[in-house]
Amino acid sequence: MKLIVAVIKPFVIGEVKAALEAAGVEGMTISEAHGFGRQRGHTEVYRGSEYEVDFVPKIRIELLVDDDQLDELLAVLINAAHTGTIGDGKVWVLPIETAVRIRTGERGSDAL
Amino acid sequence: MRSADTLWVLLGAALVLFMTPGLALFYGGMVRSKNVLSVMMNSFIAIGIITVVFVTFGGSLIFSNDLGAGLLGNLHLAGFANLNHPLPGLGGVHADPMAIMVFQLMFAIITAALLSGGTVDRIKFTSFLVLIVAWFLFVYVPIAHWVFSPTGWLAHLGVLDFAGGTVVEINSGFSTLAIVLVLGRRRGWPGEAMAPHSVPLTLLGAGILWFGWFGFNAGSSLGVNHVAVIAFVTTQIAAATGMLGWVLFERAREHYPTTLGAASGAVAGMVAITPCAGFVSPMAAVVIGLVAGVICAMAVRLKFKWHYDDSLDVLGVHGVGGLCGMVLLGCFATKSVNAAGANGLFTGGGFHLLSREALAAAVTAAFAFFVTSIIAKVVDVTMGLRVSQEDEFVGLDLSQHAESAYSLGGGGRLGQ
């Protein structure tokens, strides 16, 4: 099992969700995040004084997948989140020991 | 007595009172969310405190018969007593004298509230209260007597100030500068970002100030007449062109016309028209507002150069805007608008009026700065002007008032 973590532009979340669902994903978790990469932040101006806002709003997706699905779903996610402009975000993958569905006690792939 | 004139002045009083909560919103939006209640409270509490001090004896010292040298009145009207005769020097005014006194009370309130704009995020609440009472007695009362009472020495000299370019605007600006020099800067300023937490509040506040300013300026005619109409119209015009001037300056300089700039510019325009309102033509008001909008937009940048933390620009908008207004009044005043006024530099009057306006502006700025410096220093030495470093970090809402402006759930349990 793998955990896909993706930090993406907030406005592409609708397309990403639709594309992942179409590819068979049955659940995911998202959260609002702030951060910066090469895009850096932006500048705000109040009465002539400039404020550097370093962290820009992003959406973080966490998605548990089976090993054999990883490459396909990764490609789907990246394709849907891609705009080609700076600030598109990043995706990384972690190995997962196990997962448990709390209601039934199912473990591993059955819990996905 | 004419009932219409009394009604006009009472209506003006209510409008000017409404400016103070408007100012609270204007300022409240510009601070960080941990200090919004504190700064709004410092405006709001002025309504309570100044009312008591003004009614008991402060108002009398301003508007009763002069003690002799044109410097101060007596206590004949203390407690708003003996107000069954016209106020000294105002025999030609037909509004009820007590209505005029309560109208003038509202001016004192908002001028005291203005001082809170420079001192945000760090002034101790109790010290602020002592400060504004002492400041009202030793700074506001004398200047108001000199200018607003016809028996005062500046009024006697022929200085024109329709609604308080000196008494309210220049006074508050330079008094605030004096206080912040004693108080010191906010910790972290100017390096740390202290951006406004809610520009929408500020915009609403500016709108309320604009609404109330019709009472401030048009009400200062003290009667229902053409001068009231002129003051109303010039106020509207200068607010409009002040807003445009500030925003155009921003557009040219930083490429973005900001909402905060629009609100600030409208206020700057109204500040500048305050001394001029009933003495200049509508087209002069176009110029006065525009000039004030641009100059104040430039003036608010000076604090970053000279490192005095006039946090919400009381000096930059009210002090500098007031100076603009007094000088431009000396240029644009015309008797064709108001026979009781005078002609200025551009209207055939030569330098006579301009020199008097400049003198009154300079005297007000110097007196306000000097005396307020002493008061601030005394308060600082005796009770301390600033909160502790920890209280400043936590925010004044919590440390001074045990409140939070915005609590989103998780309110804890009810205490015993």
XYZ file of C-alpha atoms in Angstrom:
528
model
C 0.000 0.000 0.000
C 1.090 3.528 -0.719
C 0.048 6.984 0.437
C -0.039 9.620 -2.272
C 0.321 13.143 -0.896
C -0.299 15.937 -3.366
C -0.145 19.703 -2.818
C -1.996 21.373 -5.663
C -3.570 24.627 -6.770
C -6.920 25.081 -5.014
C -8.926 25.724 -8.172
C -8.023 22.382 -9.834
C -9.418 20.260 -6.989
C -12.740 19.722 -8.782
C -11.083 18.286 -11.880
C -8.660 16.196 -9.844
C -11.473 14.678 -7.791
C -13.558 13.919 -10.897
C -10.612 12.312 -12.686
C -9.668 10.154 -9.679
C -13.266 9.038 -9.209
C -13.471 8.117 -12.887
C -10.341 6.025 -12.381
C -12.043 4.084 -9.586
C -10.935 5.867 -6.425
C -13.570 5.526 -3.697
C -12.256 7.887 -1.055
C -9.768 10.650 -0.373
C -8.968 13.282 2.219
C -8.215 16.907 1.474
C -7.209 19.841 3.632
C -6.445 23.507 3.141
C -2.746 24.191 3.311
C -0.385 27.149 2.939
C 3.100 27.004 1.601
C 5.632 28.147 -0.906
C 7.926 26.589 -3.462
C 9.512 28.201 -6.481
C 6.345 30.253 -6.919
C 7.124 32.154 -3.699
C 4.355 34.347 -2.221
C 2.832 37.612 -3.289
C 2.924 41.258 -2.214
C 0.113 43.250 -0.615
C 0.167 47.042 -0.339
C -1.538 49.048 2.419
C -1.124 52.830 2.362
C 2.085 52.488 0.428
C 3.744 49.938 2.696
C 4.334 46.557 1.117
C 3.732 43.288 2.917
C 5.295 40.106 1.571
C 2.844 37.234 1.958
C 5.168 34.208 1.868
C 2.659 31.370 2.090
C 0.084 30.956 -0.638
C -3.115 28.906 -0.269
C -2.962 25.293 -1.526
C -5.002 22.099 -1.219
C -3.331 18.995 0.197
C -4.717 15.622 -0.940
C -4.041 12.378 0.914
C -4.917 9.223 -0.993
C -4.331 5.596 0.057
C -3.842 3.264 -2.913
C -2.888 -0.349 -3.638
C 0.621 -0.887 -5.013
C -0.637 -2.051 -8.425
C -2.830 1.045 -8.834
C -0.119 3.523 -7.931
C 1.312 4.385 -11.334
C -2.055 4.744 -13.010
C -3.599 6.957 -10.300
C -0.455 9.029 -10.030
C -0.648 9.719 -13.749
C -4.354 10.577 -13.529
C -3.774 12.963 -10.638
C -0.825 14.710 -12.254
C -2.647 15.038 -15.555
C -5.692 16.620 -13.894
C -3.676 18.994 -11.695
C -1.353 20.130 -14.470
C -1.787 23.683 -15.770
C 1.780 24.204 -16.927
C 2.213 27.410 -14.949
C 4.419 28.021 -11.935
C 2.839 26.899 -8.658
C 1.219 23.671 -9.927
C 2.514 21.931 -6.800
C 4.097 18.580 -5.960
C 3.179 14.936 -5.419
C 5.068 12.456 -3.307
C 4.483 8.833 -2.336
C 5.084 7.035 0.970
C 5.028 3.325 1.802
C 2.242 2.378 4.228
C 2.469 -0.445 6.824
C -1.246 -1.146 7.002
C -4.674 0.442 7.120
C -7.771 -0.500 9.137
C -11.422 0.291 8.438
C -12.625 1.265 11.884
C -16.233 0.165 11.472
C -15.521 -3.440 10.342
C -11.942 -4.082 11.390
C -10.920 -5.008 7.795
C -7.174 -4.632 7.226
C -4.850 -3.920 4.331
C -6.225 -3.672 0.796
C -9.710 -4.657 2.036
C -9.832 -1.470 4.061
C -9.376 0.789 1.024
C -34.586 81.944 18.633
C -35.476 80.091 15.455
C -36.665 76.552 15.916
C -35.417 75.478 12.470
C -31.875 76.568 13.376
C -32.013 74.708 16.680
C -33.281 71.611 14.909
C -30.431 71.878 12.386
C -27.817 72.094 15.119
C -29.309 69.174 17.068
C -29.413 67.090 13.903
C -25.786 68.050 13.290
C -24.910 66.977 16.840
C -26.415 63.534 16.285
C -24.558 63.186 12.974
C -21.232 64.168 14.521
C -21.761 61.754 17.397
C -22.232 58.973 14.836
C -18.780 59.750 13.426
C -17.090 58.360 16.527
C -18.329 54.758 16.160
C -17.620 55.272 12.443
C -14.049 56.161 13.353
C -13.920 53.089 15.588
C -14.754 50.903 12.571
C -12.370 52.851 10.330
C -9.528 52.244 12.772
C -10.653 48.797 13.920
C -10.346 47.328 10.441
C -6.790 48.608 10.077
C -5.294 46.784 13.064
C -4.570 43.102 13.556
C -7.465 40.982 14.815
C -5.968 40.690 18.308
C -6.262 44.465 18.821
C -9.527 45.382 17.101
C -11.673 45.671 20.240
C -9.014 47.676 22.006
C -8.798 50.334 19.318
C -12.573 50.483 18.913
C -12.968 50.803 22.671
C -10.510 53.693 22.792
C -12.764 55.609 20.389
C -16.009 54.536 22.016
C -14.981 55.278 25.597
C -14.190 58.872 24.576
C -17.947 59.409 24.192
C -18.417 58.609 27.885
C -15.437 60.439 29.302
C -15.393 63.617 27.239
C -19.166 64.086 27.700
C -18.737 64.271 31.465
C -15.703 66.563 31.400
C -17.162 68.832 28.727
C -20.563 69.254 30.385
C -19.257 69.760 33.924
C -16.789 72.533 33.073
C -14.758 72.029 29.865
C -17.402 73.445 27.550
C -17.735 76.529 29.701
C -13.993 77.221 29.521
C -14.327 77.207 25.727
C -17.527 79.183 25.104
C -18.170 81.445 28.095
C -16.926 85.028 28.355
C -13.212 85.393 27.943
C -11.100 85.951 31.047
C -9.336 88.862 29.361
C -6.479 87.955 27.053
C -8.427 85.794 24.610
C -6.798 82.664 26.022
C -9.536 80.980 28.073
C -13.163 81.311 29.135
C -14.583 81.227 32.659
C -16.856 78.809 34.540
C -20.104 80.736 34.070
C -21.563 77.968 31.890
C -20.235 75.046 33.963
C -22.735 72.221 34.177
C -24.458 73.666 31.092
C -26.006 76.311 33.392
C -26.939 79.871 32.355
C -27.520 78.864 28.767
C -30.599 81.054 28.379
C -28.638 83.824 26.610
C -26.699 83.708 23.343
C -23.099 82.527 23.723
C -20.566 85.385 23.923
C -19.831 86.701 20.436
C -22.557 84.563 18.876
C -25.405 87.073 19.260
C -26.221 86.762 15.560
C -26.812 83.027 15.825
C -30.423 82.035 16.355
C -30.020 78.415 17.412
C -30.557 77.498 21.065
C -27.261 78.025 22.972
C -27.498 74.658 24.677
C -27.929 72.989 21.284
C -24.717 74.680 20.154
C -22.929 73.442 23.282
C -24.003 69.832 22.786
C -23.059 70.088 19.096
C -19.602 71.272 20.142
C -19.352 68.455 22.684
C -19.455 65.966 19.806
C -16.426 67.675 18.196
C -14.422 67.287 21.397
C -15.382 63.603 21.571
C -14.229 62.701 18.088
C -11.020 64.709 18.396
C -10.119 62.760 21.538
C -11.030 59.517 19.756
C -8.719 60.435 16.866
C -5.726 60.237 19.212
C -6.294 56.487 19.541
C -5.272 55.994 15.908
C -1.579 56.564 16.504
C -1.299 54.591 19.708
C -2.814 51.255 18.691
C -1.509 47.832 19.701
C 0.538 49.062 22.684
C -1.077 51.779 24.825
C -2.338 50.866 28.275
C -6.093 51.451 28.505
C -6.153 53.251 31.862
C -3.269 55.475 30.803
C -5.104 56.357 27.599
C -8.105 57.508 29.647
C -5.994 59.761 31.868
C -4.171 61.015 28.806
C -7.283 62.102 26.907
C -8.801 63.860 29.927
C -5.615 65.852 30.552
C -5.196 66.488 26.841
C -8.806 67.708 26.545
C -8.340 70.209 29.381
C -4.880 71.513 28.538
C -4.798 71.264 24.749
C -8.273 70.997 23.220
C -10.032 73.510 25.486
C -7.559 76.384 24.932
C -7.320 75.879 21.153
C -11.102 75.557 20.810
C -11.540 78.776 22.788
C -8.991 80.625 20.630
C -10.649 79.576 17.375
C -14.293 78.624 17.950
C -15.242 81.294 20.480
C -15.414 84.716 18.809
C -13.802 86.069 22.003
C -10.677 83.923 21.476
C -7.475 85.601 20.275
C -7.149 83.767 16.956
C -10.795 84.373 16.029
C -10.305 88.006 17.042
C -7.325 88.204 14.692
C -9.555 87.300 11.745
C -8.554 83.661 11.431
C -11.193 81.659 9.546
C -11.777 78.033 10.488
C -15.251 76.877 9.553
C -15.487 73.552 11.371
C -12.158 72.808 13.018
C -9.189 72.496 10.662
C -7.093 73.703 13.582
C -9.099 72.593 16.626
C -9.832 69.073 15.391
C -7.501 68.146 12.541
C -4.125 69.830 13.072
C -4.563 69.460 16.814
C -5.216 65.699 16.686
C -2.406 65.120 14.176
C 0.339 66.882 16.093
C -0.902 65.728 19.504
C -0.727 62.157 18.237
C 2.814 62.699 16.987
C 3.761 63.926 20.474
C 2.194 60.882 22.124
C 3.775 58.297 19.823
C 7.228 59.811 20.291
C 6.887 59.225 24.050
C 5.091 55.902 23.644
C 7.559 54.375 21.194
C 6.988 52.036 18.279
C 5.074 48.791 18.229
C 7.444 45.897 18.846
C 8.515 44.564 15.485
C 7.539 47.694 13.551
C 8.369 48.467 10.790
C 9.969 45.127 9.882
C 7.115 42.818 10.827
C 3.948 42.678 8.721
C 1.060 44.357 10.572
C -1.452 44.384 7.764
C -5.082 45.448 8.296
C -7.246 42.514 9.416
C -10.474 43.741 7.785
C -10.474 46.436 5.128
C -14.276 46.013 4.748
C -14.724 47.346 8.320
C -12.514 50.288 7.432
C -14.532 51.033 4.311
C -17.795 50.934 6.264
C -16.248 53.234 8.862
C -15.156 55.679 6.166
C -18.711 55.687 4.822
C -20.106 56.508 8.259
C -17.525 59.257 8.692
C -18.569 60.687 5.323
C -22.249 60.643 6.352
C -21.497 62.245 9.710
C -19.217 64.854 8.199
C -22.258 66.601 6.707
C -23.308 67.318 10.279
C -19.770 68.338 11.183
C -19.360 70.861 8.366
C -22.856 71.895 7.283
C -23.975 71.920 10.930
C -21.197 74.401 11.707
C -23.228 77.097 9.957
C -25.325 76.888 13.161
C -28.410 77.745 11.131
C -30.518 76.772 8.156
C -29.124 79.078 5.494
C -27.154 79.195 2.250
C -23.828 78.801 4.035
C -25.046 75.446 5.370
C -25.826 74.373 1.819
C -22.424 75.516 0.560
C -20.693 73.623 3.386
C -22.707 70.498 2.599
C -21.858 70.669 -1.108
C -18.146 71.436 -0.674
C -17.868 68.539 1.809
C -19.299 66.115 -0.734
C -17.029 67.421 -3.493
C -13.800 67.403 -1.495
C -14.460 63.887 -0.179
C -14.962 62.717 -3.754
C -11.879 64.390 -5.206
C -9.797 63.424 -2.152
C -10.623 59.790 -2.845
C -9.762 60.185 -6.538
C -6.520 62.027 -5.778
C -5.256 59.337 -3.393
C -6.207 56.465 -5.692
C -4.681 58.122 -8.772
C -1.460 58.642 -6.833
C -1.390 54.963 -5.875
C -2.138 53.894 -9.430
C 0.723 56.003 -10.733
C 3.155 54.952 -8.059
C 2.364 51.336 -7.177
C 0.122 50.334 -10.088
C -2.706 49.227 -7.802
C -5.568 51.519 -6.750
C -6.371 50.151 -3.269
C -9.613 50.047 -1.338
C -7.842 51.322 1.777
C -6.470 54.169 -0.342
C -9.962 55.119 -1.521
C -11.252 55.209 2.070
C -8.206 57.164 3.271
C -8.432 59.645 0.408
C -12.091 60.432 1.075
C -11.217 61.144 4.712
C -8.224 63.285 3.681
C -10.464 65.334 1.398
C -12.986 65.898 4.182
C -10.234 66.827 6.630
C -8.951 69.499 4.242
C -12.395 70.941 3.477
C -13.268 71.159 7.182
C -11.827 74.652 7.750
C -12.932 75.777 4.275
C -16.432 74.317 3.995
C -18.568 77.461 4.342
C -16.042 79.875 2.831
C -15.122 78.480 -0.594
C -16.847 77.813 -3.916
C -17.706 74.307 -5.135
C -14.968 74.448 -7.789
C -12.400 75.420 -5.158
C -13.502 72.327 -3.226
C -12.596 70.187 -6.238
C -9.010 71.458 -6.015
C -8.810 71.341 -2.215
C -9.896 67.695 -2.053
C -7.643 66.617 -4.903
C -4.566 68.341 -3.478
C -5.220 66.922 -0.002
C -5.734 63.410 -1.386
C -2.377 63.434 -3.157
C -0.401 65.180 -0.412
C -1.775 62.940 2.355
C -1.033 59.822 0.266
C 2.558 61.042 0.170
C 2.600 62.081 3.830
C 1.654 58.643 5.203
C 4.927 57.296 3.796
C 7.079 59.644 5.873
C 6.804 57.508 9.003
C 8.726 54.721 7.275
C 11.471 57.171 6.457
C 11.673 58.819 9.861
C 10.580 55.814 11.923
C 7.878 57.319 14.147
C 5.054 54.817 14.555
C 1.953 56.925 13.897
C 0.265 53.586 13.322
C -2.952 54.584 11.548
C -1.682 57.907 10.185
C -3.391 60.498 12.368
C -0.586 62.932 11.559
C -0.390 61.897 7.909
C -4.118 62.283 7.233
C -5.480 64.691 9.871
C -2.400 66.768 10.679
C -1.205 67.165 7.110
C -4.757 67.320 5.685
C -5.605 70.050 8.201
C -2.508 72.048 7.219
C -3.482 71.713 3.542
C -6.996 72.920 4.354
C -5.852 75.993 6.299
C -3.352 77.063 3.621
C -5.808 76.455 0.770
C -8.500 78.384 2.655
C -6.089 81.324 2.694
C -5.917 80.964 -1.093
C -9.506 80.185 -2.082
C -11.808 81.852 0.493
C -14.258 84.229 -1.141
C -16.837 86.673 0.154
C -19.022 85.880 -2.838
C -19.869 82.609 -1.115
C -20.052 83.868 2.460
C -20.113 87.585 3.256
C -18.967 86.830 6.794
C -15.765 85.284 5.423
C -12.875 86.950 3.612
C -11.079 86.944 0.271
C -7.929 84.857 -0.131
C -4.797 85.014 -2.263
C -6.464 83.835 -5.489
C -9.658 85.772 -4.890
C -8.341 89.314 -4.568
C -7.544 89.363 -0.868
C -3.748 89.301 -1.108
C -1.724 87.671 1.639
C -3.800 89.062 4.491
C -5.940 85.979 5.101
C -3.264 83.472 4.080
C -0.838 84.825 6.657
C -3.463 84.513 9.397
C -4.390 80.983 8.371
C -0.725 79.990 8.342
C -0.214 81.575 11.763
C -3.202 79.745 13.264
C -2.036 76.445 11.749
C 1.501 76.893 13.049
C 0.385 78.004 16.524
C -2.020 75.059 16.798
C 0.560 72.515 15.642
C 3.260 73.850 17.962
C 0.997 74.251 21.005
C -0.603 70.826 20.553
C 2.762 69.127 20.077
C 4.466 70.874 22.974
C 1.765 70.566 25.629
C 0.786 67.018 24.641
C 4.444 65.995 24.857
C 4.516 67.135 28.469
C 1.233 65.387 29.300
C 2.357 62.135 27.658
C 5.674 62.263 29.485
C 3.984 62.846 32.853
C 1.541 59.963 32.294
C 4.403 57.737 31.163
C 6.510 58.481 34.237
C 3.649 58.188 36.745
C 1.589 55.255 35.465
C 3.344 53.993 32.344
C 1.920 54.530 28.849
C 2.737 51.079 27.467
C 1.566 47.603 28.232
C 4.134 44.909 29.027
C 5.909 43.065 26.241
C 3.830 39.964 26.933
C 0.533 41.866 26.882
C 1.517 43.480 23.611
C 2.320 40.090 22.123
C -0.947 38.534 23.316
C -2.887 41.532 22.023
C -4.710 44.318 23.807
C -8.174 42.760 23.390
C -7.269 39.952 25.720
C -4.739 41.720 27.945
C -6.696 44.954 28.503
C -10.311 43.865 28.159
C -10.397 40.045 28.587
C -12.271 39.704 25.293
C -11.743 38.381 21.771
C -13.349 40.009 18.762
C -13.803 36.848 16.769
C -14.343 33.550 18.577
C -15.194 30.697 16.264
C -16.566 28.029 18.583
C -14.659 26.376 21.405
C -15.688 29.070 23.861
C -14.785 27.051 26.938
C -16.986 26.531 29.969
C -18.897 29.064 31.994
C -16.868 30.144 35.011
C -18.196 30.608 38.535
